[in-house]
């Protein structure tokens, strides 16, 4: 702790704080002065905190400091409730820990506070976001936030790229040289055009040309802005058309009596929320705020004060129990039936409150789901994937997919059967070819008997004329003997003969 105090005093005595403190004087500061020093540290990180806290309400100071710590992502060392109470009261341990944490990483915290101004999203309730214009503005706000992130990232990359000042100076010198050359060139052109006839009209025309080019650039910018506005308007029209379509679809099978009944139920529910539930919640929150203000205004209590409070609580509880017992003895009437009705009324009231809470949660979830659906619709529209199918269209699409799936399974089964049959036929063909070969060998060996080794050759052709030429070539081939025709026929639209060779 002493090392931490020494570090804090050393840093506070340096610019820009220059507090001129020592350990004794710093430790002897009152809570308001400690909070003022903490506020000065916050002001160095974020200049908007440069305020004299004596001219500011205590609750506003606490809210501002809590918001600053939240933006800086500070994690307290103690319990959250104890930390909040300690910060409000200016407790030494809490304030010293925050100052020490801030002084250790001032550059990083300054950068974090700068980014928090542009990257912390606005807290807008889902009910307000349902408005089309606000929804469009929130989308534009998020797009600008993403653009800021990318620009800041490029800026950091440029800072860490190692671009030296020498290169910048060299570029400046080059630009100065170019400037001198351009000046000389302008002087030469002026000298050439001094005695030129019609110089003034040409200058006027050149000026008009430059003006028209600038105007053209402005028109291009305006065109882009109008196109963006047109795209937003088309998106809004698409959302309104979709809402109208949904409302018409919901009202197809609805009678006026059903609509009146729905409106009456909704009116009763809203009336209960406005007249009973919300006033109770507001009153309870106001009571909590008053209690917190009392706690904040009470100075720090010691152990003896806590013991006195505990003793008073025990005595009050004991007196309450005694009064309850007396009341039970006085009202112990067997014929009294109001207690049962009170109990039933209390049960109904609790059920009513539970139903109202459930309804409010359901509405909140519904608004969130609607917002997500709108985002998905915009995403699908950007991807050019068409409209989302709903209701009967989706059912027809599912039925069509089922029919196509059944057809696919049938075709796939037929293909499998055909492949199996092709395999069987191929194998049968191979077996028949082998049997044919064996039969031909046996036939040749049975007809030509002798001491010579005989073999056979099958000659196949699409026409008998070609077979004659093939046999002639075979007869004239030296080194072979041949036997007469032993077999001929037609197979697969082709004519074949078998001759014996040795």
Short mmCIF file of C-alpha atoms in Angstrom, two decimals:
data_model
loop_
_atom_site.label_atom_id
_atom_site.label_comp_id
_atom_site.label_asym_id
_atom_site.label_seq_id
_atom_site.Cartn_x
_atom_site.Cartn_y
_atom_site.Cartn_z
CA UNK A 1 0.00 0.00 0.00
CA UNK A 2 2.83 2.41 0.84
CA UNK A 3 4.51 1.75 -2.53
CA UNK A 4 1.22 2.46 -4.26
CA UNK A 5 0.82 5.75 -2.38
CA UNK A 6 4.40 6.78 -3.25
CA UNK A 7 3.74 6.10 -6.94
CA UNK A 8 0.45 8.05 -6.88
CA UNK A 9 2.07 11.07 -5.13
CA UNK A 10 5.01 11.07 -7.56
CA UNK A 11 2.73 11.01 -10.60
CA UNK A 12 0.39 13.66 -9.21
CA UNK A 13 3.30 16.01 -8.55
CA UNK A 14 4.28 15.82 -12.24
CA UNK A 15 2.64 17.84 -15.02
CA UNK A 16 -0.16 18.15 -16.00
CA UNK A 17 -1.39 17.67 -12.40
CA UNK A 18 1.37 19.47 -10.40
CA UNK A 19 -0.42 18.92 -7.08
CA UNK A 20 2.67 19.49 -4.86
CA UNK A 21 1.63 16.75 -2.41
CA UNK A 22 3.47 14.48 0.01
CA UNK A 23 2.43 11.23 1.61
CA UNK A 24 1.09 12.85 4.76
CA UNK A 25 -0.88 15.61 3.06
CA UNK A 26 -2.27 13.19 0.45
CA UNK A 27 -3.35 10.66 3.06
CA UNK A 28 -4.99 13.43 5.11
CA UNK A 29 -7.34 14.59 2.35
CA UNK A 30 -11.09 14.48 3.05
CA UNK A 31 -13.43 12.42 0.81
CA UNK A 32 -14.46 15.41 -1.32
CA UNK A 33 -10.82 16.30 -2.04
CA UNK A 34 -10.01 12.67 -2.90
CA UNK A 35 -12.91 12.57 -5.33
CA UNK A 36 -11.76 15.88 -6.84
CA UNK A 37 -8.29 14.44 -7.47
CA UNK A 38 -9.87 11.36 -9.05
CA UNK A 39 -12.00 13.68 -11.20
CA UNK A 40 -8.85 15.58 -12.26
CA UNK A 41 -7.30 12.29 -13.38
CA UNK A 42 -10.47 11.53 -15.36
CA UNK A 43 -10.31 15.04 -16.86
CA UNK A 44 -6.78 14.36 -18.13
CA UNK A 45 -8.08 11.19 -19.80
CA UNK A 46 -11.30 12.78 -21.10
CA UNK A 47 -11.47 16.63 -21.03
CA UNK A 48 -15.27 16.69 -20.65
CA UNK A 49 -14.79 15.59 -17.00
CA UNK A 50 -13.01 18.84 -16.12
CA UNK A 51 -15.55 19.94 -13.49
CA UNK A 52 -15.46 21.18 -9.93
CA UNK A 53 -17.43 18.50 -8.09
CA UNK A 54 -18.43 21.00 -5.41
CA UNK A 55 -20.62 22.68 -8.03
CA UNK A 56 -22.19 19.38 -9.06
CA UNK A 57 -24.77 17.22 -7.31
CA UNK A 58 -23.43 14.13 -5.57
CA UNK A 59 -25.65 11.74 -7.53
CA UNK A 60 -24.61 13.29 -10.86
CA UNK A 61 -20.95 12.97 -9.88
CA UNK A 62 -21.42 9.31 -9.00
CA UNK A 63 -23.28 8.55 -12.24
CA UNK A 64 -20.63 10.33 -14.32
CA UNK A 65 -17.75 8.51 -12.61
CA UNK A 66 -19.46 5.13 -12.92
CA UNK A 67 -20.04 5.77 -16.63
CA UNK A 68 -16.39 6.77 -17.07
CA UNK A 69 -15.16 3.63 -15.33
CA UNK A 70 -17.51 1.52 -17.43
CA UNK A 71 -16.14 3.08 -20.62
CA UNK A 72 -12.56 2.47 -19.41
CA UNK A 73 -13.46 -1.16 -18.55
CA UNK A 74 -12.31 -0.92 -14.96
CA UNK A 75 -12.68 -4.06 -12.85
CA UNK A 76 -13.02 -3.36 -9.10
CA UNK A 77 -10.83 -5.25 -6.66
CA UNK A 78 -13.66 -5.71 -4.14
CA UNK A 79 -17.35 -6.58 -4.20
CA UNK A 80 -19.41 -4.48 -6.62
CA UNK A 81 -21.81 -3.15 -3.97
CA UNK A 82 -18.98 -2.30 -1.61
CA UNK A 83 -17.09 -0.67 -4.48
CA UNK A 84 -20.06 1.55 -5.42
CA UNK A 85 -20.67 2.60 -1.84
CA UNK A 86 -16.95 3.27 -1.34
CA UNK A 87 -16.73 5.42 -4.46
CA UNK A 88 -19.78 7.47 -3.46
CA UNK A 89 -18.34 8.03 0.01
CA UNK A 90 -14.80 8.73 -1.26
CA UNK A 91 -13.28 5.76 0.55
CA UNK A 92 -9.48 5.70 0.51
CA UNK A 93 -8.99 2.11 -0.61
CA UNK A 94 -11.43 2.45 -3.50
CA UNK A 95 -10.26 5.88 -4.73
CA UNK A 96 -6.54 5.03 -4.36
CA UNK A 97 -7.00 1.81 -6.37
CA UNK A 98 -8.73 3.67 -9.21
CA UNK A 99 -6.11 6.47 -9.31
CA UNK A 100 -3.25 3.97 -9.25
CA UNK A 101 -4.84 1.96 -12.09
CA UNK A 102 -5.40 5.09 -14.19
CA UNK A 103 -1.92 6.54 -13.70
CA UNK A 104 -0.27 3.25 -14.68
CA UNK A 105 -1.77 3.20 -18.20
CA UNK A 106 -2.71 6.75 -19.12
CA UNK A 107 -1.98 6.54 -22.90
CA UNK A 108 -4.02 3.38 -23.30
CA UNK A 109 -6.91 4.80 -21.26
CA UNK A 110 -6.89 8.03 -23.28
CA UNK A 111 -7.18 5.98 -26.44
CA UNK A 112 -9.95 3.86 -24.90
CA UNK A 113 -11.89 6.96 -23.80
CA UNK A 114 -11.52 8.44 -27.27
CA UNK A 115 -12.91 5.28 -28.86
CA UNK A 116 -15.73 5.05 -26.32
CA UNK A 117 -17.19 8.32 -27.61
CA UNK A 118 -17.80 6.74 -31.00
CA UNK A 119 -18.18 3.02 -30.31
CA UNK A 120 -20.50 2.87 -27.28
CA UNK A 121 -23.96 2.15 -28.65
CA UNK A 122 -26.95 4.20 -27.61
CA UNK A 123 -29.36 2.54 -25.19
CA UNK A 124 -32.68 2.59 -27.05
CA UNK A 125 -35.63 0.47 -25.99
CA UNK A 126 -36.95 -2.11 -28.49
CA UNK A 127 -40.35 -0.38 -28.55
CA UNK A 128 -38.78 2.81 -29.87
CA UNK A 129 -36.70 0.85 -32.40
CA UNK A 130 -39.90 -0.43 -34.01
CA UNK A 131 -40.37 2.94 -35.70
CA UNK A 132 -39.19 2.70 -39.30
CA UNK A 133 -37.28 5.98 -39.36
CA UNK A 134 -35.51 5.24 -36.07
CA UNK A 135 -34.72 1.72 -37.29
CA UNK A 136 -33.21 3.12 -40.50
CA UNK A 137 -31.23 5.71 -38.50
CA UNK A 138 -29.92 2.96 -36.18
CA UNK A 139 -28.77 0.96 -39.18
CA UNK A 140 -27.02 4.01 -40.60
CA UNK A 141 -25.51 4.66 -37.14
CA UNK A 142 -24.13 1.11 -36.96
CA UNK A 143 -22.73 1.37 -40.50
CA UNK A 144 -20.94 4.61 -39.60
CA UNK A 145 -19.61 2.93 -36.47
CA UNK A 146 -18.17 0.10 -38.57
CA UNK A 147 -16.68 2.66 -40.96
CA UNK A 148 -15.07 4.45 -38.01
CA UNK A 149 -13.55 1.14 -36.86
CA UNK A 150 -11.99 0.50 -40.25
CA UNK A 151 -10.65 4.07 -40.53
CA UNK A 152 -9.21 3.94 -37.03
CA UNK A 153 -7.62 0.58 -37.81
CA UNK A 154 -5.99 2.04 -40.94
CA UNK A 155 -4.80 5.01 -38.89
CA UNK A 156 -3.14 2.73 -36.34
CA UNK A 157 -1.57 0.70 -39.12
CA UNK A 158 -0.18 3.89 -40.64
CA UNK A 159 1.24 4.97 -37.28
CA UNK A 160 2.95 1.63 -36.76
CA UNK A 161 4.14 1.30 -40.36
CA UNK A 162 7.47 2.97 -39.59
CA UNK A 163 7.06 5.78 -42.09
CA UNK A 164 10.03 7.99 -41.16
CA UNK A 165 10.17 11.78 -41.05
CA UNK A 166 13.12 11.72 -43.44
CA UNK A 167 10.87 10.32 -46.17
CA UNK A 168 8.30 13.02 -45.45
CA UNK A 169 10.95 15.74 -45.65
CA UNK A 170 12.19 14.29 -48.92
CA UNK A 171 8.67 14.31 -50.33
CA UNK A 172 8.24 17.93 -49.23
CA UNK A 173 11.48 18.89 -50.97
CA UNK A 174 10.36 17.14 -54.15
CA UNK A 175 7.03 18.94 -54.04
CA UNK A 176 8.84 22.27 -53.56
CA UNK A 177 10.95 21.54 -56.63
CA UNK A 178 7.86 20.65 -58.61
CA UNK A 179 6.23 23.85 -57.43
CA UNK A 180 9.20 25.90 -58.68
CA UNK A 181 9.13 24.09 -62.02
CA UNK A 182 5.40 24.71 -62.38
CA UNK A 183 5.93 28.40 -61.55
CA UNK A 184 8.59 28.69 -64.23
CA UNK A 185 6.36 26.91 -66.70
CA UNK A 186 3.49 29.28 -65.92
CA UNK A 187 5.79 32.27 -66.48
CA UNK A 188 6.91 30.91 -69.85
CA UNK A 189 3.31 30.35 -70.91
CA UNK A 190 2.39 33.89 -69.84
CA UNK A 191 5.22 35.31 -71.93
CA UNK A 192 4.12 33.26 -74.94
CA UNK A 193 0.52 34.39 -74.63
CA UNK A 194 1.17 38.08 -74.05
CA UNK A 195 0.81 39.01 -77.71
CA UNK A 196 -1.72 36.32 -78.57
CA UNK A 197 -4.96 37.51 -80.11
CA UNK A 198 -8.22 36.43 -78.43
CA UNK A 199 -6.48 35.56 -75.16
CA UNK A 200 -9.19 36.95 -72.89
CA UNK A 201 -12.06 34.96 -74.46
CA UNK A 202 -10.00 31.79 -74.20
CA UNK A 203 -9.35 32.44 -70.50
CA UNK A 204 -13.05 33.01 -69.95
CA UNK A 205 -13.85 29.74 -71.72
CA UNK A 206 -11.23 27.90 -69.64
CA UNK A 207 -12.71 29.33 -66.45
CA UNK A 208 -16.17 28.29 -67.54
CA UNK A 209 -14.87 24.79 -68.28
CA UNK A 210 -13.35 24.48 -64.81
CA UNK A 211 -16.56 25.76 -63.24
CA UNK A 212 -18.64 23.25 -65.18
CA UNK A 213 -16.33 20.40 -64.15
CA UNK A 214 -16.70 21.38 -60.49
CA UNK A 215 -20.45 21.58 -60.97
CA UNK A 216 -20.41 18.16 -62.61
CA UNK A 217 -18.59 16.74 -59.59
CA UNK A 218 -21.18 18.27 -57.27
CA UNK A 219 -23.98 16.80 -59.38
CA UNK A 220 -22.36 13.37 -59.18
CA UNK A 221 -22.19 13.66 -55.40
CA UNK A 222 -25.81 14.78 -55.23
CA UNK A 223 -26.81 11.89 -57.47
CA UNK A 224 -25.12 9.42 -55.15
CA UNK A 225 -26.88 10.95 -52.14
CA UNK A 226 -30.24 10.78 -53.91
CA UNK A 227 -29.63 7.16 -54.86
CA UNK A 228 -28.86 6.33 -51.22
CA UNK A 229 -32.03 8.11 -50.10
CA UNK A 230 -33.98 6.26 -52.80
CA UNK A 231 -32.62 2.92 -51.59
CA UNK A 232 -33.68 3.73 -48.02
CA UNK A 233 -37.13 4.76 -49.23
CA UNK A 234 -37.48 1.52 -51.21
CA UNK A 235 -36.51 -0.49 -48.14
CA UNK A 236 -39.10 1.36 -46.09
CA UNK A 237 -41.76 0.76 -48.77
CA UNK A 238 -40.85 -2.92 -48.84
CA UNK A 239 -41.23 -3.18 -45.07
CA UNK A 240 -44.59 -1.39 -45.16
CA UNK A 241 -45.82 -3.65 -47.97
CA UNK A 242 -44.77 -6.71 -46.04
CA UNK A 243 -46.55 -5.45 -42.92
CA UNK A 244 -49.66 -4.74 -45.01
CA UNK A 245 -49.50 -8.21 -46.52
CA UNK A 246 -49.18 -9.82 -43.08
CA UNK A 247 -52.06 -7.75 -41.71
CA UNK A 248 -54.27 -8.73 -44.67
CA UNK A 249 -53.32 -12.38 -44.26
CA UNK A 250 -54.12 -12.19 -40.55
CA UNK A 251 -57.49 -10.56 -41.26
CA UNK A 252 -58.71 -13.08 -43.85
CA UNK A 253 -60.35 -15.42 -41.35
CA UNK A 254 -61.10 -12.76 -38.74
CA UNK A 255 -64.55 -11.34 -38.15
CA UNK A 256 -65.29 -7.86 -36.77
CA UNK A 257 -66.42 -9.47 -33.49
CA UNK A 258 -63.04 -11.21 -33.13
CA UNK A 259 -61.21 -7.95 -33.79
CA UNK A 260 -63.32 -6.14 -31.20
CA UNK A 261 -62.67 -8.88 -28.67
CA UNK A 262 -58.92 -8.75 -29.31
CA UNK A 263 -58.91 -4.97 -28.96
CA UNK A 264 -60.90 -5.17 -25.72
CA UNK A 265 -58.51 -7.74 -24.26
CA UNK A 266 -55.49 -5.69 -25.30
CA UNK A 267 -57.07 -2.53 -23.88
CA UNK A 268 -57.77 -4.25 -20.56
CA UNK A 269 -54.21 -5.56 -20.39
CA UNK A 270 -52.70 -2.16 -21.15
CA UNK A 271 -55.07 -0.51 -18.67
CA UNK A 272 -53.93 -2.89 -15.95
CA UNK A 273 -50.26 -2.29 -16.81
CA UNK A 274 -50.68 1.51 -16.78
CA UNK A 275 -52.95 1.83 -13.74
CA UNK A 276 -51.67 -0.89 -11.42
CA UNK A 277 -48.41 -2.58 -12.40
CA UNK A 278 -46.26 0.30 -13.59
CA UNK A 279 -47.22 2.68 -10.73
CA UNK A 280 -46.22 -0.02 -8.23
CA UNK A 281 -42.90 -0.56 -9.95
CA UNK A 282 -42.25 3.18 -10.14
CA UNK A 283 -43.09 3.56 -6.44
CA UNK A 284 -40.78 0.69 -5.49
CA UNK A 285 -37.93 2.13 -7.60
CA UNK A 286 -38.45 5.56 -6.04
CA UNK A 287 -38.32 3.97 -2.58
CA UNK A 288 -35.09 2.21 -3.49
CA UNK A 289 -33.62 5.48 -4.80
CA UNK A 290 -34.58 7.30 -1.60
CA UNK A 291 -32.98 4.54 0.48
CA UNK A 292 -29.82 4.70 -1.63
CA UNK A 293 -29.69 8.48 -1.27
CA UNK A 294 -30.01 8.12 2.49
CA UNK A 295 -27.24 5.54 2.50
CA UNK A 296 -25.07 7.79 0.32
CA UNK A 297 -25.62 10.79 2.58
CA UNK A 298 -24.78 8.84 5.77
CA UNK A 299 -21.11 9.11 6.72
CA UNK A 300 -18.96 6.03 7.07
CA UNK A 301 -20.11 3.83 9.95
CA UNK A 302 -17.94 1.88 12.30
CA UNK A 303 -18.48 -1.50 13.89
CA UNK A 304 -20.24 -0.02 16.91
CA UNK A 305 -22.79 1.73 14.66
CA UNK A 306 -23.48 -1.54 12.87
CA UNK A 307 -23.98 -3.33 16.18
CA UNK A 308 -26.49 -0.66 17.28
CA UNK A 309 -28.41 -1.05 14.02
CA UNK A 310 -28.52 -4.84 14.35
CA UNK A 311 -29.81 -4.57 17.92
CA UNK A 312 -32.53 -2.11 16.88
CA UNK A 313 -33.56 -4.42 14.02
CA UNK A 314 -33.85 -7.34 16.40
CA UNK A 315 -35.98 -5.36 18.86
CA UNK A 316 -38.29 -4.10 16.09
CA UNK A 317 -38.72 -7.66 14.75
CA UNK A 318 -39.56 -8.90 18.22
CA UNK A 319 -42.20 -6.19 18.70
CA UNK A 320 -43.68 -7.00 15.27
CA UNK A 321 -43.97 -10.68 16.20
CA UNK A 322 -45.72 -9.78 19.45
CA UNK A 323 -48.22 -7.57 17.62
CA UNK A 324 -48.92 -10.34 15.11
CA UNK A 325 -49.58 -12.82 17.92
CA UNK A 326 -51.97 -10.39 19.65
CA UNK A 327 -53.83 -9.81 16.42
CA UNK A 328 -54.22 -13.54 15.85
CA UNK A 329 -55.63 -14.00 19.36
CA UNK A 330 -58.10 -11.15 18.91
CA UNK A 331 -59.33 -12.23 15.48
CA UNK A 332 -59.54 -15.98 16.15
CA UNK A 333 -63.20 -16.22 15.16
CA UNK A 334 -64.25 -19.54 13.57
CA UNK A 335 -67.14 -17.90 11.75
CA UNK A 336 -64.94 -15.34 10.07
CA UNK A 337 -64.86 -16.03 6.34
CA UNK A 338 -63.11 -12.93 5.14
CA UNK A 339 -59.66 -14.47 5.63
CA UNK A 340 -60.40 -17.06 2.94
CA UNK A 341 -61.56 -14.38 0.51
CA UNK A 342 -58.50 -12.27 1.28
CA UNK A 343 -56.27 -15.24 0.56
CA UNK A 344 -58.03 -15.92 -2.73
CA UNK A 345 -57.84 -12.24 -3.70
CA UNK A 346 -54.13 -12.23 -2.93
CA UNK A 347 -53.63 -15.35 -5.05
CA UNK A 348 -55.54 -13.81 -7.95
CA UNK A 349 -53.51 -10.62 -7.66
CA UNK A 350 -50.26 -12.55 -7.70
CA UNK A 351 -51.40 -14.56 -10.73
CA UNK A 352 -52.36 -11.33 -12.44
CA UNK A 353 -48.95 -9.80 -11.78
CA UNK A 354 -47.23 -12.97 -12.99
CA UNK A 355 -49.30 -12.96 -16.19
CA UNK A 356 -48.49 -9.28 -16.74
CA UNK A 357 -44.76 -9.97 -16.31
CA UNK A 358 -45.00 -12.90 -18.71
CA UNK A 359 -46.85 -10.73 -21.23
CA UNK A 360 -44.27 -7.98 -20.98
CA UNK A 361 -41.42 -10.45 -21.49
CA UNK A 362 -43.22 -11.98 -24.44
CA UNK A 363 -43.72 -8.55 -26.02
CA UNK A 364 -40.06 -7.76 -25.50
CA UNK A 365 -39.01 -11.08 -27.07
CA UNK A 366 -41.44 -10.50 -29.93
CA UNK A 367 -39.97 -7.08 -30.66
CA UNK A 368 -36.46 -8.56 -30.64
CA UNK A 369 -37.52 -11.37 -32.96
CA UNK A 370 -39.19 -8.87 -35.31
CA UNK A 371 -36.00 -6.83 -35.41
CA UNK A 372 -33.96 -9.96 -36.18
CA UNK A 373 -36.42 -10.93 -38.92
CA UNK A 374 -36.08 -7.50 -40.50
CA UNK A 375 -32.29 -7.83 -40.42
CA UNK A 376 -32.49 -11.26 -42.03
CA UNK A 377 -34.83 -9.91 -44.70
CA UNK A 378 -32.41 -7.11 -45.51
CA UNK A 379 -29.55 -9.61 -45.65
CA UNK A 380 -31.48 -11.86 -48.02
CA UNK A 381 -32.38 -8.85 -50.16
CA UNK A 382 -28.71 -7.85 -50.36
CA UNK A 383 -27.84 -11.39 -51.43
CA UNK A 384 -30.62 -11.36 -54.10
CA UNK A 385 -32.12 -14.60 -52.76
CA UNK A 386 -35.76 -13.56 -53.28
CA UNK A 387 -38.59 -13.19 -50.83
CA UNK A 388 -39.02 -15.45 -47.83
CA UNK A 389 -41.76 -18.04 -48.26
CA UNK A 390 -44.58 -17.85 -45.75
CA UNK A 391 -47.75 -19.75 -44.89
CA UNK A 392 -49.35 -21.63 -47.76
CA UNK A 393 -46.47 -20.87 -50.15
CA UNK A 394 -44.02 -22.51 -47.76
CA UNK A 395 -46.32 -25.54 -47.34
CA UNK A 396 -46.60 -25.95 -51.13
CA UNK A 397 -42.83 -25.65 -51.43
CA UNK A 398 -42.31 -28.35 -48.77
CA UNK A 399 -44.83 -30.65 -50.50
CA UNK A 400 -43.03 -30.14 -53.82
CA UNK A 401 -39.70 -30.96 -52.18
CA UNK A 402 -41.17 -34.16 -50.73
CA UNK A 403 -42.45 -35.28 -54.15
CA UNK A 404 -39.08 -34.51 -55.72
CA UNK A 405 -37.33 -36.40 -52.93
CA UNK A 406 -39.52 -39.48 -53.47
CA UNK A 407 -38.87 -39.35 -57.24
CA UNK A 408 -35.15 -39.06 -56.57
CA UNK A 409 -35.19 -42.12 -54.30
CA UNK A 410 -37.12 -44.15 -56.91
CA UNK A 411 -34.74 -43.17 -59.73
CA UNK A 412 -31.77 -43.93 -57.54
CA UNK A 413 -33.17 -47.42 -56.76
CA UNK A 414 -33.77 -48.06 -60.48
CA UNK A 415 -30.21 -47.01 -61.30
CA UNK A 416 -28.89 -49.37 -58.63
CA UNK A 417 -30.93 -52.26 -60.10
CA UNK A 418 -29.73 -51.49 -63.64
CA UNK A 419 -26.10 -51.37 -62.47
CA UNK A 420 -26.50 -54.74 -60.74
CA UNK A 421 -28.09 -56.25 -63.87
CA UNK A 422 -25.31 -54.83 -66.07
CA UNK A 423 -22.74 -56.43 -63.81
CA UNK A 424 -24.52 -59.81 -64.02
CA UNK A 425 -24.80 -59.62 -67.83
CA UNK A 426 -21.14 -58.64 -68.21
CA UNK A 427 -20.06 -61.59 -66.12
CA UNK A 428 -22.36 -63.90 -68.10
CA UNK A 429 -20.86 -62.64 -71.36
CA UNK A 430 -17.33 -63.35 -70.11
CA UNK A 431 -18.32 -66.88 -69.07
CA UNK A 432 -19.96 -67.56 -72.47
CA UNK A 433 -16.86 -66.33 -74.32
CA UNK A 434 -14.65 -68.65 -72.27
CA UNK A 435 -17.00 -71.57 -73.00
CA UNK A 436 -16.95 -70.74 -76.72
CA UNK A 437 -13.16 -70.76 -76.73
CA UNK A 438 -13.07 -74.18 -75.09
CA UNK A 439 -15.66 -75.59 -77.53
CA UNK A 440 -13.70 -74.37 -80.55
CA UNK A 441 -10.46 -75.90 -79.24
CA UNK A 442 -12.18 -79.22 -78.66
CA UNK A 443 -13.73 -79.11 -82.15
CA UNK A 444 -10.38 -78.46 -83.89
CA UNK A 445 -8.60 -81.19 -81.98
CA UNK A 446 -11.32 -83.69 -82.79
CA UNK A 447 -11.26 -83.06 -86.57
CA UNK A 448 -7.51 -82.67 -87.30
CA UNK A 449 -5.66 -85.58 -85.84
CA UNK A 450 -2.06 -86.24 -86.58
CA UNK A 451 1.45 -85.62 -85.51
CA UNK A 452 1.22 -81.91 -86.14
CA UNK A 453 0.21 -79.35 -83.51
CA UNK A 454 -3.00 -77.61 -84.62
CA UNK A 455 -4.50 -74.40 -83.45
CA UNK A 456 -7.48 -72.41 -84.61
CA UNK A 457 -8.21 -68.83 -85.56
CA UNK A 458 -11.60 -67.09 -85.71
CA UNK A 459 -11.98 -64.55 -88.47
CA UNK A 460 -14.75 -62.05 -87.95
CA UNK A 461 -16.02 -59.43 -90.40
CA UNK A 462 -19.10 -57.36 -90.95
CA UNK A 463 -19.44 -58.76 -94.52
CA UNK A 464 -18.53 -62.08 -96.21
CA UNK A 465 -16.55 -60.26 -98.93
CA UNK A 466 -14.03 -59.03 -96.41
CA UNK A 467 -13.62 -62.58 -95.05
CA UNK A 468 -12.46 -63.84 -98.47
CA UNK A 469 -9.68 -61.30 -98.58
CA UNK A 470 -8.67 -62.13 -95.00
CA UNK A 471 -8.51 -65.88 -95.78
CA UNK A 472 -6.40 -65.15 -98.90
CA UNK A 473 -3.89 -63.23 -96.87
CA UNK A 474 -3.77 -66.02 -94.31
CA UNK A 475 -3.12 -68.71 -96.97
CA UNK A 476 -0.32 -66.71 -98.53
CA UNK A 477 1.33 -66.15 -95.15
CA UNK A 478 4.57 -68.15 -95.03
CA UNK A 479 5.40 -70.43 -92.10
CA UNK A 480 1.82 -71.59 -91.47
CA UNK A 481 -0.31 -74.45 -92.67
CA UNK A 482 -4.04 -74.17 -92.73
CA UNK A 483 -6.92 -76.53 -92.70
CA UNK A 484 -10.25 -76.36 -94.50
CA UNK A 485 -13.23 -74.49 -93.16
CA UNK A 486 -14.56 -76.19 -90.08
CA UNK A 487 -17.18 -73.74 -88.82
CA UNK A 488 -19.00 -70.62 -89.99
CA UNK A 489 -21.98 -68.58 -88.88
CA UNK A 490 -23.38 -65.20 -87.93
CA UNK A 491 -23.05 -63.65 -84.47
CA UNK A 492 -24.12 -60.15 -83.40
CA UNK A 493 -24.73 -59.04 -87.03
CA UNK A 494 -21.19 -60.20 -87.99
CA UNK A 495 -20.05 -63.14 -90.16
CA UNK A 496 -17.31 -65.38 -88.83
CA UNK A 497 -15.38 -68.52 -89.89
CA UNK A 498 -12.96 -70.72 -88.05
CA UNK A 499 -9.81 -72.16 -89.72
CA UNK A 500 -7.24 -74.53 -88.27
CA UNK A 501 -3.60 -73.49 -88.20
CA UNK A 502 -0.36 -75.33 -87.48
#
